[in-house]
Amino acid sequence: MFDIQSDSQVLRQGQFADYSDSFCEPIAMTSAYRFQSAEQAAARFSGAEPGHVYSRFTNPSVHVFEERVALLEAAEGAVAFASGMAALTAVMMAFAESGSNIVCSRDVFGTTLVALRSYFARFGVEVRVVGLMDYAAWEQAIDQQTRLVFVETPSNPMQDIVNIAVLARMAHAMNALLVVDNTLLTPIMQQPLLLGADLVLHSAGKYMDGQGRCVAGVVCGPLPLITPLRGVLRTLGFSLSPMNAWLLLKSLEMLSLRMVQINQSALQLASWLEHQQDVQAVYYSGLESHPCHTLACQQQAGFGGVFSFKAGTDRHDAWVFINALRLISIATNIGDTRSMVTHPASTTHGRLSAEERQQSGISENLVRLSIGLETSEDLIRDLAQALMQMRSARLPRSFTLQQSGALV
């Protein structure tokens, strides 16, 4: 070994420390990997030898996250991406083509429809949109040119549900793939692959992280479908960072406990709201009053933590209610440890036309809640005082003062 100067030694000293005895997984914050020889590098790049090549598409921290999600979803494999929308884009790039069509539920994340119509349509991919529970429309829309059938079930925020097994049979009859967005329930409460779906997609920065710290996406499925997805990742680089993968790994360890508690609290709050003055309707599949409750009990192990309800009669009432909340935060994310509220018509579904919002049940007085880990008693108290303030804002000032005992 030739002598090297101290400046060079500083760069090399401790570079290859052994972390194999670390109880908590280390973070593989690296872009490149060291090969033992030129021959090994060539074998890795060609795929003849397994191993990491470049962190754009292979990284130890990301790989472990993918393995754990695949295990939870009863899948053969998974590919992680930088965001849920990156995951959706990769699915479209891998399986759609010019001259084909995609049949998508109207009741999906609003940006999903914008992406399909505004961008993929430019490349000759027809986008057909149908109502989630309109089985006749699904059957009519899916044909021999359909490559992908895409749904989110339960829908956000109306909690409508489609029979995954029935829709899978329709898609497979035309050699199309059924892709299910399982973000709302996570694999703890629903496993679409076991019901006939071909791919399952998650916006992993929601419940999988659970603390609002990162943005991520992941797609699970059989290896023949995972391989082309990894090819898209390798070429286009929608890469999940090792740091975010590590955060997700730690959160997955508590996913089941969080989902069980969130589900329990959401059911309590939805049941309470159903009996409150000035609440016209509550949309939560855990309620017997929901039209999809029976189906939810058949294909789900729980109902999740997101539901919506109509507060008052118009947008003004909804905004007064939202602004009056003190414990629940105004935020458009879901799946956090902290409860959040939003007004879908002006935020998450604001880019849809008024007609499309009406078709999806997104009224001006609709309010969406994402329930966190606060005690249900505290959350109910916050909802109660906000409803009271909403009612007070609708009364004439003199009547409000008389009711409070003040002189007028």
Coordinates of C-alpha atoms in Angstrom, one line a residue:
M1 CA 0.0 0.0 0.0
F2 CA 1.5 3.4 -1.0
D3 CA 1.7 6.2 1.5
I4 CA -1.1 8.8 1.4
Q5 CA -1.3 12.2 2.9
S6 CA -3.5 13.3 5.9
D7 CA -5.9 15.1 3.7
S8 CA -6.6 11.9 1.8
Q9 CA -6.7 9.9 5.0
V10 CA -9.5 12.2 6.4
L11 CA -11.6 11.3 3.4
R12 CA -11.1 7.6 3.8
Q13 CA -10.9 6.9 7.6
G14 CA -13.9 5.0 8.9
Q15 CA -15.6 5.1 5.5
F16 CA -16.6 1.4 5.7
A17 CA -17.7 1.1 9.4
D18 CA -19.7 -2.0 10.3
Y19 CA -23.3 -1.1 11.3
S20 CA -24.6 -4.7 11.3
D21 CA -25.1 -4.8 15.1
S22 CA -27.2 -1.6 15.2
F23 CA -30.6 -2.4 16.7
C24 CA -32.3 0.4 14.9
E25 CA -31.8 0.4 11.1
P26 CA -29.2 2.9 9.9
I27 CA -30.1 5.3 7.2
A28 CA -28.3 4.6 3.9
M29 CA -27.7 8.2 3.0
T30 CA -25.7 7.5 -0.2
S31 CA -26.1 8.0 -3.9
A32 CA -23.5 5.5 -5.0
Y33 CA -22.1 2.1 -4.0
R34 CA -18.7 0.5 -3.9
F35 CA -18.0 -2.5 -6.1
Q36 CA -15.4 -5.1 -5.4
S37 CA -14.3 -5.2 -9.1
A38 CA -15.1 -3.9 -12.5
E39 CA -16.7 -7.3 -13.2
Q40 CA -19.0 -7.0 -10.3
A41 CA -20.0 -3.5 -11.3
A42 CA -20.9 -4.7 -14.8
A43 CA -22.9 -7.7 -13.3
R44 CA -24.8 -5.3 -11.0
F45 CA -25.7 -2.9 -13.8
S46 CA -26.8 -5.7 -16.1
G47 CA -28.9 -7.4 -13.4
A48 CA -26.9 -10.6 -13.5
E49 CA -26.0 -10.1 -9.9
P50 CA -28.4 -8.7 -7.3
G51 CA -27.3 -5.7 -5.3
H52 CA -27.5 -2.0 -5.2
V53 CA -26.4 0.1 -8.1
Y54 CA -27.4 3.7 -7.7
S55 CA -29.9 5.4 -5.3
R56 CA -32.1 6.7 -8.0
F57 CA -33.6 3.2 -8.1
T58 CA -31.9 1.0 -5.5
N59 CA -31.2 1.9 -1.9
P60 CA -31.0 -0.2 1.3
S61 CA -33.3 2.0 3.4
V62 CA -35.9 2.3 0.6
H63 CA -35.6 -1.5 -0.2
V64 CA -36.5 -2.4 3.4
F65 CA -39.5 -0.1 3.4
E66 CA -40.7 -1.7 0.1
E67 CA -40.3 -5.2 1.6
R68 CA -42.3 -4.3 4.7
V69 CA -45.2 -2.7 2.8
A70 CA -45.3 -5.7 0.4
L71 CA -45.5 -8.0 3.4
L72 CA -48.4 -6.0 4.8
E73 CA -50.3 -6.0 1.5
A74 CA -49.7 -9.7 0.9
A75 CA -47.8 -8.7 -2.3
E76 CA -44.8 -10.3 -4.0
G77 CA -43.1 -7.0 -4.3
A78 CA -43.4 -3.2 -4.0
V79 CA -41.7 -0.1 -5.5
A80 CA -41.5 3.2 -3.5
F81 CA -41.6 6.6 -5.1
A82 CA -41.1 10.2 -4.1
S83 CA -44.9 10.9 -3.7
G84 CA -48.3 9.3 -4.2
M85 CA -48.6 11.2 -7.5
A86 CA -45.2 10.0 -8.6
A87 CA -46.4 6.5 -7.9
L88 CA -49.6 7.1 -10.0
T89 CA -47.5 8.6 -12.8
A90 CA -45.2 5.5 -12.8
V91 CA -48.2 3.2 -13.1
M92 CA -49.5 5.1 -16.1
M93 CA -46.1 5.2 -17.7
A94 CA -45.6 1.5 -17.2
F95 CA -48.9 0.2 -18.5
A96 CA -50.8 2.8 -20.6
E97 CA -50.0 3.6 -24.2
S98 CA -51.2 5.8 -27.0
G99 CA -54.5 4.6 -28.4
S100 CA -55.5 2.9 -25.1
N101 CA -57.8 4.1 -22.5
I102 CA -57.9 4.4 -18.7
V103 CA -61.2 4.0 -16.9
C104 CA -61.2 6.0 -13.6
S105 CA -63.7 6.5 -10.8
R106 CA -65.0 10.1 -10.6
D107 CA -64.5 9.8 -6.8
V108 CA -60.7 9.8 -6.6
F109 CA -58.2 12.3 -5.3
G110 CA -58.9 15.5 -7.3
T111 CA -55.3 15.8 -8.6
T112 CA -55.5 12.3 -10.0
L113 CA -58.2 13.4 -12.4
V114 CA -56.3 16.5 -13.3
A115 CA -53.2 14.5 -14.0
L116 CA -55.0 12.0 -16.2
R117 CA -57.0 14.7 -18.2
S118 CA -54.4 17.4 -18.4
Y119 CA -51.2 15.4 -19.0
F120 CA -51.7 11.8 -20.0
A121 CA -54.5 12.7 -22.5
R122 CA -51.8 14.7 -24.4
F123 CA -50.1 11.4 -25.2
G124 CA -53.1 9.8 -26.8
V125 CA -54.5 8.1 -23.7
E126 CA -58.2 8.4 -23.5
V127 CA -59.6 9.0 -20.0
R128 CA -63.1 7.7 -19.2
V129 CA -64.6 8.7 -15.9
V130 CA -67.5 6.9 -14.2
G131 CA -69.3 6.9 -10.9
L132 CA -67.7 4.7 -8.3
M133 CA -70.8 2.6 -7.6
D134 CA -72.3 2.6 -11.1
Y135 CA -71.5 -1.0 -12.1
A136 CA -73.4 -0.7 -15.4
A137 CA -71.2 2.3 -16.3
W138 CA -68.1 0.4 -15.4
E139 CA -69.1 -2.5 -17.6
Q140 CA -69.9 -0.2 -20.5
A141 CA -66.7 1.9 -20.2
I142 CA -64.2 -1.0 -19.9
D143 CA -63.3 -2.5 -23.3
Q144 CA -60.5 -4.2 -25.2
Q145 CA -58.5 -1.0 -25.4
T146 CA -58.6 -0.5 -21.6
R147 CA -55.3 -0.9 -19.9
L148 CA -56.0 0.3 -16.4
V149 CA -59.1 0.6 -14.2
F150 CA -58.4 2.9 -11.3
V151 CA -60.4 3.4 -8.1
E152 CA -60.1 4.7 -4.6
T153 CA -62.2 2.8 -2.1
P154 CA -63.5 4.0 0.2
S155 CA -63.8 7.3 -1.6
N156 CA -62.5 10.5 -0.1
P157 CA -64.4 12.3 1.4
M158 CA -67.8 10.6 0.8
Q159 CA -66.8 7.1 1.9
D160 CA -68.5 5.4 -1.1
I161 CA -67.3 1.9 -1.7
V162 CA -67.0 -0.3 -4.8
N163 CA -67.0 -4.1 -4.7
I164 CA -63.4 -4.8 -5.5
A165 CA -64.0 -8.4 -6.5
V166 CA -66.8 -7.5 -8.9
L167 CA -64.7 -4.7 -10.5
A168 CA -61.7 -7.0 -10.8
R169 CA -63.7 -9.5 -12.8
M170 CA -64.9 -6.8 -15.1
A171 CA -61.4 -5.5 -15.7
H172 CA -59.9 -9.0 -16.2
A173 CA -62.6 -10.0 -18.7
M174 CA -61.1 -7.3 -21.0
N175 CA -57.4 -8.0 -20.0
A176 CA -57.2 -4.7 -18.1
L177 CA -55.4 -4.2 -14.7
L178 CA -57.3 -3.1 -11.6
V179 CA -55.4 -0.5 -9.6
V180 CA -56.8 0.3 -6.1
D181 CA -55.7 3.4 -4.1
N182 CA -55.7 2.0 -0.5
T183 CA -54.4 5.1 1.2
L184 CA -57.5 5.7 3.4
L185 CA -57.6 2.2 5.0
T186 CA -54.0 1.0 4.7
P187 CA -53.3 -2.7 4.6
I188 CA -54.3 -2.9 8.2
M189 CA -57.9 -2.5 7.3
Q190 CA -58.1 -3.6 3.6
Q191 CA -56.0 -5.8 1.3
P192 CA -57.2 -5.3 -2.2
L193 CA -54.8 -7.8 -3.8
L194 CA -56.6 -10.6 -1.9
L195 CA -59.9 -9.4 -3.3
G196 CA -58.7 -9.5 -6.9
A197 CA -56.9 -6.2 -7.5
D198 CA -53.7 -6.3 -9.6
L199 CA -51.9 -3.3 -8.1
V200 CA -52.3 -1.4 -4.8
L201 CA -51.2 2.2 -4.5
H202 CA -50.6 4.3 -1.4
S203 CA -49.8 7.9 -0.8
A204 CA -47.5 6.8 2.0
G205 CA -47.1 10.2 3.5
K206 CA -50.6 9.9 4.9
Y207 CA -51.2 7.0 7.4
M208 CA -48.0 5.1 6.7
D209 CA -46.0 8.0 8.0
G210 CA -48.8 9.1 10.3
Q211 CA -47.1 12.3 11.6
G212 CA -47.1 14.6 8.6
R213 CA -43.3 14.6 8.2
C214 CA -42.8 13.4 4.6
V215 CA -44.2 12.8 1.2
A216 CA -44.0 9.4 -0.4
G217 CA -45.7 6.8 -2.6
V218 CA -45.6 3.0 -3.0
V219 CA -47.1 0.5 -5.3
C220 CA -47.5 -3.2 -4.5
G221 CA -48.3 -6.2 -6.6
P222 CA -47.0 -9.4 -8.3
L223 CA -43.4 -9.4 -9.5
P224 CA -44.4 -9.4 -13.3
L225 CA -46.1 -6.0 -12.7
I226 CA -43.5 -4.7 -10.2
T227 CA -40.6 -5.2 -12.7
P228 CA -41.8 -2.7 -15.3
L229 CA -42.6 -0.2 -12.5
R230 CA -39.0 -0.4 -11.3
G231 CA -37.9 0.1 -14.9
V232 CA -39.9 3.4 -14.9
L233 CA -38.2 4.4 -11.6
R234 CA -34.8 3.6 -12.9
T235 CA -35.2 5.6 -16.0
L236 CA -37.4 8.6 -14.9
G237 CA -36.1 8.9 -11.3
F238 CA -39.2 9.5 -9.1
S239 CA -37.0 8.4 -6.2
L240 CA -37.9 8.2 -2.6
S241 CA -35.2 9.6 -0.4
P242 CA -33.5 7.3 2.1
M243 CA -34.3 9.7 5.0
N244 CA -38.0 9.5 4.2
A245 CA -37.9 5.8 3.8
W246 CA -36.3 5.5 7.2
L247 CA -39.1 7.7 8.7
L248 CA -41.7 5.5 7.1
L249 CA -40.0 2.4 8.4
K250 CA -40.3 3.6 12.0
S251 CA -43.9 4.6 11.5
L252 CA -44.9 1.3 10.0
E253 CA -44.0 -0.3 13.4
M254 CA -46.9 1.5 15.0
L255 CA -49.3 1.5 12.0
S256 CA -51.7 -1.2 13.4
L257 CA -52.0 0.4 16.8
R258 CA -52.6 3.9 15.3
M259 CA -55.2 2.6 12.8
V260 CA -57.2 0.8 15.5
Q261 CA -57.4 3.8 17.8
I262 CA -58.1 6.2 15.0
N263 CA -60.9 3.9 13.7
Q264 CA -62.4 3.7 17.2
S265 CA -62.4 7.5 17.6
A266 CA -63.8 8.2 14.2
L267 CA -66.7 5.9 14.7
Q268 CA -67.5 7.6 18.1
L269 CA -67.3 11.1 16.5
A270 CA -69.3 10.2 13.4
S271 CA -72.0 8.6 15.6
W272 CA -72.1 11.7 17.8
L273 CA -72.4 14.1 14.9
E274 CA -75.2 12.1 13.4
H275 CA -77.4 13.3 16.2
Q276 CA -76.4 17.0 16.3
Q277 CA -78.5 20.0 15.4
D278 CA -77.6 21.6 12.1
V279 CA -75.7 18.5 10.8
Q280 CA -77.6 17.4 7.8
A281 CA -75.8 14.2 7.1
V282 CA -72.7 12.2 8.1
Y283 CA -70.8 10.2 5.5
Y284 CA -68.8 7.3 7.2
S285 CA -69.0 3.7 6.1
G286 CA -68.8 2.6 9.8
L287 CA -72.3 4.0 10.3
E288 CA -75.3 1.7 9.7
S289 CA -76.9 4.7 8.0
H290 CA -74.3 4.7 5.2
P291 CA -75.5 3.0 2.1
C292 CA -72.2 1.1 1.7
H293 CA -72.0 -0.1 5.3
T294 CA -72.8 -3.8 4.6
L295 CA -70.2 -4.0 1.8
A296 CA -67.7 -2.2 4.0
C297 CA -68.2 -4.9 6.7
Q298 CA -67.6 -7.6 4.1
Q299 CA -64.4 -6.4 2.4
Q300 CA -62.8 -4.2 5.1
A301 CA -61.4 -4.9 8.6
G302 CA -62.2 -1.4 9.7
F303 CA -63.5 2.0 8.4
G304 CA -60.6 4.3 8.8
G305 CA -60.3 7.8 10.2
V306 CA -61.6 10.1 7.4
F307 CA -65.3 11.1 7.1
S308 CA -67.3 14.1 6.1
F309 CA -70.6 15.8 7.1
K310 CA -72.8 18.7 6.1
A311 CA -72.5 21.6 8.5
G312 CA -75.3 24.1 8.3
T313 CA -76.7 25.0 4.9
D314 CA -74.0 26.7 2.8
R315 CA -70.3 27.6 2.5
H316 CA -70.6 30.4 5.0
D317 CA -71.8 28.0 7.7
A318 CA -69.1 25.5 6.9
W319 CA -66.3 28.1 7.1
V320 CA -67.7 29.6 10.3
F321 CA -67.6 26.1 11.8
I322 CA -64.1 25.4 10.5
N323 CA -62.7 28.7 11.8
A324 CA -64.3 28.1 15.2
L325 CA -62.4 24.9 15.9
R326 CA -59.7 25.2 18.5
L327 CA -58.2 21.7 18.9
I328 CA -58.7 20.4 15.4
S329 CA -56.3 22.0 12.8
I330 CA -57.2 23.4 9.4
A331 CA -55.1 21.4 7.0
T332 CA -55.7 19.5 3.8
N333 CA -53.6 16.5 4.6
I334 CA -55.0 13.3 6.2
G335 CA -53.5 10.5 8.3
D336 CA -51.7 12.6 10.9
T337 CA -51.6 11.9 14.6
R338 CA -53.3 15.3 15.0
S339 CA -56.9 15.7 13.8
M340 CA -57.5 18.0 10.8
V341 CA -60.4 19.6 9.0
T342 CA -60.8 21.0 5.5
H343 CA -63.5 22.3 3.2
P344 CA -63.3 20.0 0.1
A345 CA -65.2 22.2 -2.3
S346 CA -62.6 25.0 -2.0
T347 CA -59.5 23.0 -1.5
T348 CA -59.0 19.3 -2.4
H349 CA -61.7 19.3 -5.0
G350 CA -61.5 22.9 -6.0
R351 CA -60.1 22.2 -9.4
L352 CA -63.1 20.1 -10.4
S353 CA -66.0 21.8 -12.2
A354 CA -69.1 22.6 -10.2
E355 CA -71.0 19.9 -12.1
E356 CA -68.3 17.3 -11.1
R357 CA -68.4 18.3 -7.5
Q358 CA -72.1 18.0 -7.5
Q359 CA -71.9 14.5 -9.1
S360 CA -69.4 13.5 -6.4
G361 CA -71.5 14.9 -3.5
I362 CA -69.1 17.7 -2.7
S363 CA -71.5 20.3 -1.6
E364 CA -70.6 23.8 -0.4
N365 CA -71.5 22.9 3.2
L366 CA -69.5 19.7 3.2
V367 CA -66.7 19.5 5.9
R368 CA -64.1 16.7 6.0
L369 CA -62.4 15.5 9.1
S370 CA -59.3 13.4 9.5
I371 CA -59.3 12.0 13.0
G372 CA -56.0 11.7 14.9
L373 CA -54.9 10.4 18.3
E374 CA -56.4 13.0 20.6
T375 CA -59.0 11.6 23.0
S376 CA -62.5 11.4 21.5
E377 CA -63.9 13.3 24.4
D378 CA -61.7 16.3 23.7
L379 CA -62.5 16.2 20.0
I380 CA -66.3 16.0 20.7
R381 CA -66.0 19.1 22.9
D382 CA -64.3 21.0 20.2
L383 CA -66.9 20.0 17.6
A384 CA -69.7 20.9 20.0
Q385 CA -68.4 24.4 20.6
A386 CA -67.8 25.0 16.9
L387 CA -71.3 23.9 16.0
M388 CA -72.6 26.3 18.7
Q389 CA -70.7 29.2 17.2
M390 CA -72.0 28.3 13.8
R391 CA -75.5 28.4 15.1
S392 CA -74.9 31.7 16.9
A393 CA -73.5 33.3 13.7
R394 CA -76.8 32.5 11.9
L395 CA -79.0 34.2 14.5
P396 CA -80.0 37.9 14.6
R397 CA -77.6 39.8 17.0
S398 CA -80.4 40.9 19.3
F399 CA -81.6 37.3 19.7
T400 CA -78.1 36.0 20.4
L401 CA -77.6 38.7 23.1
Q402 CA -80.9 37.8 24.7
Q403 CA -80.0 34.2 24.8
S404 CA -76.8 34.9 26.5
G405 CA -78.5 37.1 29.2
A406 CA -77.1 40.4 28.0
L407 CA -79.2 43.6 27.8
V408 CA -80.2 44.9 24.4

